[in-house]
Coordinates of C-alpha atoms in Angstrom, one line a residue:
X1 CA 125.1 112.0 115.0
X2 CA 123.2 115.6 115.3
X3 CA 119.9 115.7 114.9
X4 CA 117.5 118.5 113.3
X5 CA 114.3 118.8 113.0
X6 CA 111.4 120.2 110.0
X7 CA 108.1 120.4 110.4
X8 CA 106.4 117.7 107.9
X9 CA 104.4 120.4 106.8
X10 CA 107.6 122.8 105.7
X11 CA 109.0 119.9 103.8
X12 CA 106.9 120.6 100.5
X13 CA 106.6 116.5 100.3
X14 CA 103.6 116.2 102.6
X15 CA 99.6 116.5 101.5
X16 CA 97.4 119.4 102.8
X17 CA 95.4 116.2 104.1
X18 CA 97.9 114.7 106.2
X19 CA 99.4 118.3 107.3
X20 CA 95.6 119.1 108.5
X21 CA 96.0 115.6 110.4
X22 CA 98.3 116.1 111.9
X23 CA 97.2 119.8 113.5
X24 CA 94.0 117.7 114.4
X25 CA 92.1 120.3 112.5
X26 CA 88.5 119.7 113.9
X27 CA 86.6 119.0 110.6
X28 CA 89.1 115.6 110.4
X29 CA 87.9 114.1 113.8
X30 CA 84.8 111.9 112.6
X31 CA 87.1 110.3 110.0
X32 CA 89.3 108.6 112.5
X33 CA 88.9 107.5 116.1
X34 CA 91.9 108.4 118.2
X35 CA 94.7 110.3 117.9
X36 CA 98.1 108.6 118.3
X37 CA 98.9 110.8 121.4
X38 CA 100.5 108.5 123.9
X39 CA 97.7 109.3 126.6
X40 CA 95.0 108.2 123.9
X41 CA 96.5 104.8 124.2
X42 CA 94.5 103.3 127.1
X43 CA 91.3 104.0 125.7
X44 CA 92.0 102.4 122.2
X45 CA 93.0 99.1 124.5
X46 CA 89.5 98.8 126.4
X47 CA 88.0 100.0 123.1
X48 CA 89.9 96.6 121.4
X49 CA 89.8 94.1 124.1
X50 CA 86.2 94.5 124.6
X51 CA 85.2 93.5 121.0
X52 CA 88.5 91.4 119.7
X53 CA 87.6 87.8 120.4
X54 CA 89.5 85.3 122.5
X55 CA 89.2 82.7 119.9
X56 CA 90.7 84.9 117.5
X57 CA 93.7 84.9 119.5
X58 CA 94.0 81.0 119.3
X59 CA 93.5 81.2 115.5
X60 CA 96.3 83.9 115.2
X61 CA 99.1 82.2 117.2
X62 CA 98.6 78.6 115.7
X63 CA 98.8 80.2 112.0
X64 CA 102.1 82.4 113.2
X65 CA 103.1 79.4 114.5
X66 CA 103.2 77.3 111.7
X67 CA 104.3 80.2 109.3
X68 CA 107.6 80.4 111.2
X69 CA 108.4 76.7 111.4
X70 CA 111.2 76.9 109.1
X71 CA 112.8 79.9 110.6
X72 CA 115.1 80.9 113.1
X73 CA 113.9 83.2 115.3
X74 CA 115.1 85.6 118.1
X75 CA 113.8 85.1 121.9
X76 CA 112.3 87.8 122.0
X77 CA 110.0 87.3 118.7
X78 CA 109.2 83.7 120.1
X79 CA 108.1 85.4 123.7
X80 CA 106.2 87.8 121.1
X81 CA 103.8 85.4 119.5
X82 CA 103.3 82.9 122.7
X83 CA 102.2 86.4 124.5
X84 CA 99.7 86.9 121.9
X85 CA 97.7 84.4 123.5
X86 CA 97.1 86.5 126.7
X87 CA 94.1 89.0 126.3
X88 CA 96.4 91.8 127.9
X89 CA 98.8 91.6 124.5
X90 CA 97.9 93.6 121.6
X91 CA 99.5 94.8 118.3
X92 CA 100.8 98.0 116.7
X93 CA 101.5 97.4 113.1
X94 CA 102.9 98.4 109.7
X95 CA 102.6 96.7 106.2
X96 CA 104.9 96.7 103.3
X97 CA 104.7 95.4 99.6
X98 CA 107.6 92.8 99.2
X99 CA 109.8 94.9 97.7
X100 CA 113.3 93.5 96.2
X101 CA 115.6 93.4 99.3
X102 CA 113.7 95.8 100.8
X103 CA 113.3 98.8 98.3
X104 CA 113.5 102.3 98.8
X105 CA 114.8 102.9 102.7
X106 CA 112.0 103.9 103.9
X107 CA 111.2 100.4 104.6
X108 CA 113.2 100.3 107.4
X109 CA 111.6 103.9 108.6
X110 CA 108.0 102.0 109.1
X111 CA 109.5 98.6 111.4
X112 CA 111.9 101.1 113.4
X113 CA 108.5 103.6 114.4
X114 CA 106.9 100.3 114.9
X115 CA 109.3 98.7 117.1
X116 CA 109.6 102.4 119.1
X117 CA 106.6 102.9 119.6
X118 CA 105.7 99.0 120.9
X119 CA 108.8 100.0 123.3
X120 CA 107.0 103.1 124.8
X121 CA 103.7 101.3 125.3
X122 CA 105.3 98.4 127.0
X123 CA 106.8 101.5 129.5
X124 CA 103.6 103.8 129.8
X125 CA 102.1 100.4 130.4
X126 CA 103.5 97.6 132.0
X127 CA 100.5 96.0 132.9
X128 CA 100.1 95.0 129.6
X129 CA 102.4 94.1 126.5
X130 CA 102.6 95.1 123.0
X131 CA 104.1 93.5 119.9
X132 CA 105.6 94.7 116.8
X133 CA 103.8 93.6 113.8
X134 CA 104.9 93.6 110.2
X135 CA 102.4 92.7 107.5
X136 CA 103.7 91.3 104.7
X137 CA 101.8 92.4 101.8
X138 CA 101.9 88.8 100.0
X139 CA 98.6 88.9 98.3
X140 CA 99.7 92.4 96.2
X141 CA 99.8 91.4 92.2
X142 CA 101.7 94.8 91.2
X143 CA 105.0 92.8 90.4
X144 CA 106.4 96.0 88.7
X145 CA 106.2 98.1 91.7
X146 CA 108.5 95.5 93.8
X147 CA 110.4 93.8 91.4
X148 CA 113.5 96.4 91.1
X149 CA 115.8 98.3 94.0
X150 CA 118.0 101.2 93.2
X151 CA 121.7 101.0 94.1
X152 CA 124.5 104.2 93.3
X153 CA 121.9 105.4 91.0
X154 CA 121.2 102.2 89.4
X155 CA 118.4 100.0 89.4
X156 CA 118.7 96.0 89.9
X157 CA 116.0 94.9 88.4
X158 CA 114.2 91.6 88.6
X159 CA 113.4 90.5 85.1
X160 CA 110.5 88.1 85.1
X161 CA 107.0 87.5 83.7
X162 CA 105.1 87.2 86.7
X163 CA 100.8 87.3 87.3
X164 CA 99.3 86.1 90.4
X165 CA 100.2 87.2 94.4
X166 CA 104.0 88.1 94.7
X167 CA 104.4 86.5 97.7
X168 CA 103.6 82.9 95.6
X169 CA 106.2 83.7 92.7
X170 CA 109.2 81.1 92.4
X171 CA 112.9 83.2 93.6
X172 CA 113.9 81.5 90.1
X173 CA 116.0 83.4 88.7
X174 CA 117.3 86.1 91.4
X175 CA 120.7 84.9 91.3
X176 CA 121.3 86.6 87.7
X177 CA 119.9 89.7 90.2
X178 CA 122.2 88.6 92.8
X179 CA 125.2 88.4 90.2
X180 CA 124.4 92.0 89.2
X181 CA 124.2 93.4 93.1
X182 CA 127.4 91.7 93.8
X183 CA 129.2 93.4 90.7
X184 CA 128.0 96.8 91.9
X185 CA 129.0 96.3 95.3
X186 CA 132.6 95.2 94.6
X187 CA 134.9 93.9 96.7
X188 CA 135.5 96.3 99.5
X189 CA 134.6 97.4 103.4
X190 CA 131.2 95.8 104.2
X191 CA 130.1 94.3 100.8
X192 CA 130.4 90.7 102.1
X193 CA 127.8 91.1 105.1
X194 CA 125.4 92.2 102.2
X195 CA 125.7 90.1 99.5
X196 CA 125.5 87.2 102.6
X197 CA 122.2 88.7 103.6
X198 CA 121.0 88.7 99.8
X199 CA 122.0 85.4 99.2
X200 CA 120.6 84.0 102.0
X201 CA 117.0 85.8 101.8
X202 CA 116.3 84.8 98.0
X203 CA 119.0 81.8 97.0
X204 CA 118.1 80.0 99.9
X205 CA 114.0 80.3 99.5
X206 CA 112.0 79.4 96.8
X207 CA 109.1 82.0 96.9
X208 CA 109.0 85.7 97.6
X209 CA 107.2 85.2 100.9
X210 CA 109.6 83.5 102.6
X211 CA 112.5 85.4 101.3
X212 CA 111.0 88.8 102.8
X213 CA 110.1 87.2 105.7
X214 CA 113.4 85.6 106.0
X215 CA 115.2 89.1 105.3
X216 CA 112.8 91.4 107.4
X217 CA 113.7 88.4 110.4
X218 CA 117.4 88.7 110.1
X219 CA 117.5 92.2 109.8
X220 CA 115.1 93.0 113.0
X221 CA 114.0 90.3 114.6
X222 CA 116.6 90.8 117.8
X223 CA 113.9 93.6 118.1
X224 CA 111.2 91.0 119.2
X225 CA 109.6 91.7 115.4
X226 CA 107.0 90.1 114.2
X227 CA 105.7 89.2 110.9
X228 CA 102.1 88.2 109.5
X229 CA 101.4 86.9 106.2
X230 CA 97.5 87.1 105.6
X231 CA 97.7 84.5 102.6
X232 CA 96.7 82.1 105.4
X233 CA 93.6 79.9 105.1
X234 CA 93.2 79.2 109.1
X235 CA 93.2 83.3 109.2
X236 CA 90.9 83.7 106.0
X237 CA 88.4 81.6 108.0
X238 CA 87.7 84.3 110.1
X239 CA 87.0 86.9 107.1
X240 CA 84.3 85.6 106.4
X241 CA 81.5 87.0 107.4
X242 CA 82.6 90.1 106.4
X243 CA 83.6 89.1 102.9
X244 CA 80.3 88.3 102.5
X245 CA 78.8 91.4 103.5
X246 CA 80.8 92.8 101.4
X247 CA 80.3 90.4 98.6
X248 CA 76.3 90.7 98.9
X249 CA 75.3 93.7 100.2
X250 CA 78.6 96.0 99.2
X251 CA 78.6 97.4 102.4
X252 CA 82.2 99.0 102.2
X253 CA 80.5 100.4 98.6
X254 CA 78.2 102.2 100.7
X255 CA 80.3 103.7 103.5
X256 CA 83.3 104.4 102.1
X257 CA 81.4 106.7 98.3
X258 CA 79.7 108.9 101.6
X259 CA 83.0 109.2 103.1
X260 CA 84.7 110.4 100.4
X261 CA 82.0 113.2 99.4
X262 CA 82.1 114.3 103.1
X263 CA 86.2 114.8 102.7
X264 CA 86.0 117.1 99.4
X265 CA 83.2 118.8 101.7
X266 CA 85.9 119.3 104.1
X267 CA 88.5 120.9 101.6
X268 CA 88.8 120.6 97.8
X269 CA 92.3 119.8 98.0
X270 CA 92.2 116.3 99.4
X271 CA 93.4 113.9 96.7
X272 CA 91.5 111.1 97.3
X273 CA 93.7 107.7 97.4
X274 CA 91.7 104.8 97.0
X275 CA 87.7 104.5 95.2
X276 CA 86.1 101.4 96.7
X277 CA 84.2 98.8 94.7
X278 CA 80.8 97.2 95.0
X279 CA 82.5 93.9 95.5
X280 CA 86.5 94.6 97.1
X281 CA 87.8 90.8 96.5
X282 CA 90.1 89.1 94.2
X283 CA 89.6 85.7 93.3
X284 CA 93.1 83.5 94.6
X285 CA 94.9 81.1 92.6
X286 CA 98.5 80.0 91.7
X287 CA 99.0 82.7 88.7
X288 CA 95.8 84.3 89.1
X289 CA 94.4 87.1 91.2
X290 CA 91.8 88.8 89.6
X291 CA 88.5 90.6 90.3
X292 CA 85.5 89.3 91.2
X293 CA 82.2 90.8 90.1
X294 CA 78.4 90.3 89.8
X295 CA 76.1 90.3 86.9
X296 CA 72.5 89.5 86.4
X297 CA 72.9 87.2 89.5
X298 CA 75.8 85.6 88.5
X299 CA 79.0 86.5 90.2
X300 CA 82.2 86.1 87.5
X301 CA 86.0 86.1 87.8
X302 CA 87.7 89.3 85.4
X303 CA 89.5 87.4 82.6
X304 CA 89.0 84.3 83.1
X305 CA 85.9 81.8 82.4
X306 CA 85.0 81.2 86.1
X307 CA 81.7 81.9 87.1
X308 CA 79.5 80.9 90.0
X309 CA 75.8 81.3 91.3
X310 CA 75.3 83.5 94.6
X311 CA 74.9 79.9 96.5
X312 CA 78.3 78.3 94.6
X313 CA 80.1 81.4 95.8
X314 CA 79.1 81.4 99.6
X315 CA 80.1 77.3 98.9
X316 CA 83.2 78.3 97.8
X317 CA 83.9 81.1 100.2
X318 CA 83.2 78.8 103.2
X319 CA 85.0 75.4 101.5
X320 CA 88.1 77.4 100.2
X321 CA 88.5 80.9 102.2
X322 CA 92.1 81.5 101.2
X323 CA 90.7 82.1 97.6
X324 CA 89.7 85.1 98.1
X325 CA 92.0 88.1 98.8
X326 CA 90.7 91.4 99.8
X327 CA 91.7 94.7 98.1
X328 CA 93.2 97.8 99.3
X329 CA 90.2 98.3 101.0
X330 CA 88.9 95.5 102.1
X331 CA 92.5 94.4 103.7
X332 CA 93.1 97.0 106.6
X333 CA 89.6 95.6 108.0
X334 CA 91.0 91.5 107.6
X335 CA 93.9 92.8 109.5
X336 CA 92.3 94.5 112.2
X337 CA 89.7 91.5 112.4
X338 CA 92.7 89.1 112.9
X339 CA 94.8 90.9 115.3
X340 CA 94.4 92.3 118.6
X341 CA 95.9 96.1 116.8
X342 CA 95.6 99.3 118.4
X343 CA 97.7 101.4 116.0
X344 CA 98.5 101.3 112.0
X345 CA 102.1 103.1 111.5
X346 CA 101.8 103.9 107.4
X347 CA 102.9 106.6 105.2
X348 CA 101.4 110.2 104.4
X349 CA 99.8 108.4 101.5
X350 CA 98.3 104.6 103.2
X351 CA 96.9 107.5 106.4
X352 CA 95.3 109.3 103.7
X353 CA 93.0 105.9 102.3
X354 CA 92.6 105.3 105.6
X355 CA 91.0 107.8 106.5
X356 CA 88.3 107.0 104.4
X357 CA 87.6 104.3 106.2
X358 CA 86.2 104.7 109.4
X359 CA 82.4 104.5 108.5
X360 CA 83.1 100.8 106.7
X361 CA 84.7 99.6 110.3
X362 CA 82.0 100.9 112.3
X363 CA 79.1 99.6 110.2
X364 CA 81.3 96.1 110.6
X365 CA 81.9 96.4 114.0
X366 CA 85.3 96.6 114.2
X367 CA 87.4 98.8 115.8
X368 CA 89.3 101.4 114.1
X369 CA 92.9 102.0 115.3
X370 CA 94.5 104.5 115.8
X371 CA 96.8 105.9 112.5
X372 CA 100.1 107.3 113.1
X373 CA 101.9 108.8 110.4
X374 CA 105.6 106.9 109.9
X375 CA 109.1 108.3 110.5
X376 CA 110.6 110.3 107.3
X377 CA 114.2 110.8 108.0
X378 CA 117.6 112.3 105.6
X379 CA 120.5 111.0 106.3
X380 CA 123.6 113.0 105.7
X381 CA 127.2 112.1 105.4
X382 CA 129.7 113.9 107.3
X383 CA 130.7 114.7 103.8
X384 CA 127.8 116.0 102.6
X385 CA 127.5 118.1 105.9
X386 CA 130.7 119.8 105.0
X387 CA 129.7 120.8 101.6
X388 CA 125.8 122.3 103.0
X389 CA 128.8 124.0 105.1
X390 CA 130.5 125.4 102.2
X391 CA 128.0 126.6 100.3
X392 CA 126.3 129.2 103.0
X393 CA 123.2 126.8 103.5
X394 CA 121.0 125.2 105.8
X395 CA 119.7 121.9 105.5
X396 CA 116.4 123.0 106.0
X397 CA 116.8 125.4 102.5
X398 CA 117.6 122.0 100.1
X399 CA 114.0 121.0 100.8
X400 CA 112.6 123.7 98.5
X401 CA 111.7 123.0 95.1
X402 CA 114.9 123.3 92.4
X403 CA 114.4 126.6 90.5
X404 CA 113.5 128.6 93.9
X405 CA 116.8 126.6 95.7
X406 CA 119.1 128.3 92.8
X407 CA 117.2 131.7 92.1
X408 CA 117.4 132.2 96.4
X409 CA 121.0 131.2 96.7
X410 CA 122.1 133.2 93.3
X411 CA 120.7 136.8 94.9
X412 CA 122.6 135.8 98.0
X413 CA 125.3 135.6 96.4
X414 CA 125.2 138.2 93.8
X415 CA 127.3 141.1 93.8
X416 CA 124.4 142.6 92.7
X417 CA 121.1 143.2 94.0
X418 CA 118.5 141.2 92.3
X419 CA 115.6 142.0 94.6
X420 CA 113.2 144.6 92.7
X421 CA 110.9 145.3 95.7
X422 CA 112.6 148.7 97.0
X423 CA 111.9 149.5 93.3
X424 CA 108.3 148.5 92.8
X425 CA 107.3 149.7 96.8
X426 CA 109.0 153.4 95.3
X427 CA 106.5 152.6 91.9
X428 CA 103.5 152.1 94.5
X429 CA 104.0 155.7 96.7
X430 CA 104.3 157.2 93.2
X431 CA 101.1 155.8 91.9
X432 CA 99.2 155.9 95.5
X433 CA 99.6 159.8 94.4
X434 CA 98.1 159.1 91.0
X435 CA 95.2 157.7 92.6
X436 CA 94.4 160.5 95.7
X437 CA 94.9 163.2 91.7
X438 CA 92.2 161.1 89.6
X439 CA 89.7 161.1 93.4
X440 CA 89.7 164.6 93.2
X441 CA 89.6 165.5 89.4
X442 CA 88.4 162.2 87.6
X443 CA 87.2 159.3 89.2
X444 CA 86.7 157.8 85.7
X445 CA 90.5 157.8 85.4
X446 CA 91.4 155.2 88.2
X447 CA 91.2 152.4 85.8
X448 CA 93.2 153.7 83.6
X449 CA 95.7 154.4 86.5
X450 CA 95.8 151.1 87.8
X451 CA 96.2 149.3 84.6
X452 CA 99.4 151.6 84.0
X453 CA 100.5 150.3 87.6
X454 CA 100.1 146.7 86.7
X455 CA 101.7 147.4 83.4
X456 CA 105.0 149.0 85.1
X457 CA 105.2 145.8 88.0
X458 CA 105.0 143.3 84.9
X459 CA 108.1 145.3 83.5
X460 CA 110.0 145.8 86.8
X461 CA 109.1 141.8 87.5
X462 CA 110.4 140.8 83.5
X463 CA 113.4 142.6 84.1
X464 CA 114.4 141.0 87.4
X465 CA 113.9 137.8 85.9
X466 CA 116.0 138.8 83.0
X467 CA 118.7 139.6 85.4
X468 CA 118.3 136.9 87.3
X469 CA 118.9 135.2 84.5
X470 CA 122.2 136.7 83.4
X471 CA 123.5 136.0 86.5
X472 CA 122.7 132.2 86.8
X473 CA 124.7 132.2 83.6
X474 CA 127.8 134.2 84.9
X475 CA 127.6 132.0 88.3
X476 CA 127.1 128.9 86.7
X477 CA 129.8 127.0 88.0
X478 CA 127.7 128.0 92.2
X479 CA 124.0 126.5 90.3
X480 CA 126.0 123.1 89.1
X481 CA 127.7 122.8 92.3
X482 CA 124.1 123.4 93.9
X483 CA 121.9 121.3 91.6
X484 CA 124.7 118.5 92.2
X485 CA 124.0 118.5 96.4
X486 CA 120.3 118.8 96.4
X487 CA 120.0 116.1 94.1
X488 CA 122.7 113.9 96.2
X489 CA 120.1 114.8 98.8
X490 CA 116.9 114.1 96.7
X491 CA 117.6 111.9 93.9
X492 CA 115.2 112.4 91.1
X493 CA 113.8 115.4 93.4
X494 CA 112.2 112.9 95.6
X495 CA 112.8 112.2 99.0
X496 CA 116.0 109.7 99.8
X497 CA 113.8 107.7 101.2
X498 CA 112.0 107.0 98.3
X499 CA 115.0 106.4 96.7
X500 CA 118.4 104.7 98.1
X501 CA 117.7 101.5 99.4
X502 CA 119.3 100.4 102.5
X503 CA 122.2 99.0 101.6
X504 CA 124.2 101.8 100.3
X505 CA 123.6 103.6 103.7
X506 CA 124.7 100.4 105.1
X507 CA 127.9 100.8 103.5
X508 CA 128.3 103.6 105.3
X509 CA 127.3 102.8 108.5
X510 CA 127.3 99.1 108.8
X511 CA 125.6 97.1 111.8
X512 CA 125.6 100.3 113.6
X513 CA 122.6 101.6 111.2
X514 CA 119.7 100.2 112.8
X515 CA 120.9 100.7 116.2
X516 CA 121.1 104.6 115.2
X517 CA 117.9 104.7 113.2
X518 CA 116.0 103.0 116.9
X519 CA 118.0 105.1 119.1
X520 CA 117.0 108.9 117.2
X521 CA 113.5 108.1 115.7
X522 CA 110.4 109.0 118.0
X523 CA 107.0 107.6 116.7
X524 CA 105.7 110.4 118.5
X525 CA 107.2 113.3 116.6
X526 CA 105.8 115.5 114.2
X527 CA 108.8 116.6 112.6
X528 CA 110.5 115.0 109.6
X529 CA 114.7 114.0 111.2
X530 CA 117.6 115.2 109.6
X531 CA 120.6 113.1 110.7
X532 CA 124.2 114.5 110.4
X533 CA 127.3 112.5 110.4
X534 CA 130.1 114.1 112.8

């Protein structure tokens, strides 16, 4: 397996925000608190254990506890939550929407940096000990976004009228899904060991949670992995206080609008991810998660005829905390409250709300971890290497955009030369003369001079792309060949990642994927991987 390596920002699929993170461009540092340099590390641990209490740890491993009663687990994951109860054990984590047998591949990106970097801080530090964490994002409601994976192109789709938290829904009827997968796979090489894990995760459990968390166990909990679900009242309990800070004096409202307006001071091309809202909590029931919000006093459920005073809330929130689920923003800060974490491990796009939060955690007194931007990896076929071979490339030149991928590798090969420059460099001494004439006759005349210049590049430009053109049509058989690999290598023009779920690389590689995708991915690195088959 070789390995190569692009600098996220020369990928073209990373935000100016997250490129300027990742340079640790000075403007950035008040918007987080550490960063994820491995010598950072023991500061972020004093930081946590002097304000994450003991009692929280009790809370934490009695809820795990009973979460995994029904489940088989590895030695190591078992040694994993018991050590959670020492106040020398913290967290790193990652969180994940419960996507159909895992989704798009990069799922397995986020729980291998995880585990990796849980692995190095257990070296750098050995008077201490670090656990992987996977949050399961249970409470989410956006059952379209999870309810499909795409196989050979394909996509298996879930068909089901859902409402609610996901990780409540019924696995009723996943085995017309399963029926469908197995077709697709066929009957060949490692198809067996896959439709066993899919039948296993969501025939044998009857909601969404335990499925994923049944799946996400088998596939790394050797690794000592281990995995929260938040929809937990013992853990709700200790939300509380801030979901009512929250709830009555929209705290995160505050913090998080000045944050944002001190960003787009910072640069006008930060997209920002996530607006927070004067009240950032759903209101929890079997088939309903909705809003909650406050009028004239009254505090009211979206859609629904539930409504309570300011004192029937609190009653509520205190009697029945696992009720209320907090939103994008309001759930980083419930993790971090519950967990001993020093690190989140998220995509370009979670680091970039993030970052809007810092102010919210400090006014809370929490403390903020430290944000580490994922793995991104393309894996590559010893196949597929042969053909980048074939065709003159380098991997590195099937990350640019379509039209400039075809137009590049047309003028290379070309028996022609397509490049106009020479010509319009020639059309620039010529008119440089022009000029130094209308100095020293007619000043008035430069104007007209340089209009005639811009007038003559225009042509020379339309006519190379007229003959660029011609030739894409005489070569057409080199731009299908080329449109064909990039988009085997970015389906839909999107990264793989995004795109294949696991199992077709699995069909590839087998057991030996994980193993690979542990052994060659650094947390550390600030490159995006390129893997080659040999």
């Amino acid at each position: 397996m070789e390995v190569e390596c692009i600098p996220f920002k020369e990928t073209g699929y990373f935000s100016q925000l997250i490129c300027d993170y990742l340079d640790q461009k000075k403007e950035l540092t008040s918007f987080y608190n550490r960063f994820p340099l491995l010598e950072n590390f023991e500061g972020q641990i004093k930081e946590k254990a002097s304000n994450y209490p003991k009692t929280n740890r009790t809370v934490l491993v009695n809820s795990l506890k009973n979460q995994y009663k029904n489940i088989e687990i590895s030695n190591d994951t078992q040694e994993n939550i018991d050590a959670l109860k020492d106040e020398k054990t913290f967290t790193v984590v990652t969180g994940h929407q419960l996507n159909l047998f895992t989704g798009p591949l990069y799922f397995l990106y986020k729980i291998v940096s995880t585990i990796n970097l849980a692995k190095k801080l257990n070296q750098e530090h050995p008077d201490h000990h670090f656990v992987p964490v996977y949050w399961m994002a249970t409470e989410d409601h956006d059952f379209d976004e999870i309810n499909y994976f795409n196989l050979h192109g394909k996509k298996v789709l879930w068909n089901k009228k859902a409402s609610g938290a996901v990780g409540r829904l019924s696995t009723e009827g996943l085995e017309d899904v399963f029926d469908i997968f197995a077709a697709e796979l066929g009957n060949l090489g490692l198809t067996d060991s896959l439709k066993e894990l899919f039948r296993s995760s969501y025939l044998e459990h009857s909601n969404l949670t335990d499925a994923t968390r049944y799946l996400a166990n088998a596939l790394f909990g050797e690794q000592g992995l281990v995995i929260v679900d938040g929809d937990d009242k013992d853990l709700k309990k200790l939300l509380v206080p801030y979901a009512k800070k929250d709830i009555l004096e929209h705290t995160p409202f505050q913090n998080i609008s000045e944050t944002i307006d001190a960003l787009g001071k910072v640069s006008t091309d930060y997209n920002i991810q996530v607006n927070p809202r004067e009240i950032n909590y759903f209101y929890l029931k079997d088939g309903l998660r909705e809003r909650i919000v406050e009028k004239n006093g009254k505090y009211g459920v979206v859609g629904t005829q539930i409504q309570f005073s300011k004192e029937e809330l609190l009653s509520e929130l205190e009697a029945n905390p696992e009720r209320f689920s907090p939103n994008v923003v309001a759930r980083p800060l419930y993790q971090e409250v519950i967990l001993p974490n020093l690190c989140y491990i998220g995509g370009g796009g979670e680091l970039a709300y993030w970052l809007e939060l810092k102010s919210y955690f400090d006014e809370m007194g929490v403390t903020f971890p430290m944000l580490m931007l994922r793995n991104s990896a393309l894996l590559i076929t010893e196949k597929q290497s042969e053909k980048v071979e074939k065709m003159g490339l380098k991997v590195s030149h099937l990350f640019m955009k379509q039209h400039s991928l075809i137009n590049k590798k047309i003028r290379d090969i070309s028996n022609i030369d397509i490049d106009f420059s020479p010509q319009k460099r020639l059309l620039e001494e010529q008119f440089q003369h022009m000029y130094d004439i209308a100095e020293q006759t007619d000043k008035s005349f430069l104007g007209a001079v340089k209009a005639q210049e811009v007038k003559q590049k225009k042509g020379l430009d339309a006519l190379e792309k007229r003959l660029l053109k011609a030739q894409k049509k005489k070569l057409k058989d080199h731009v299908i060949r080329l449109t064909d690999l990039q988009n085997e290598f970015f389906p839909n023009q999107s990264l793989q990642e995004r795109q294949l779920n696991f199992s077709e690389i699995y069909l590839e590689m087998g057991d030996a994927l994980i193993p690979m995708l542990l052994d060659k991915l650094d947390p550390f690195s600030k490159d995006f991987i390129v893997l080659r088959h040999t």
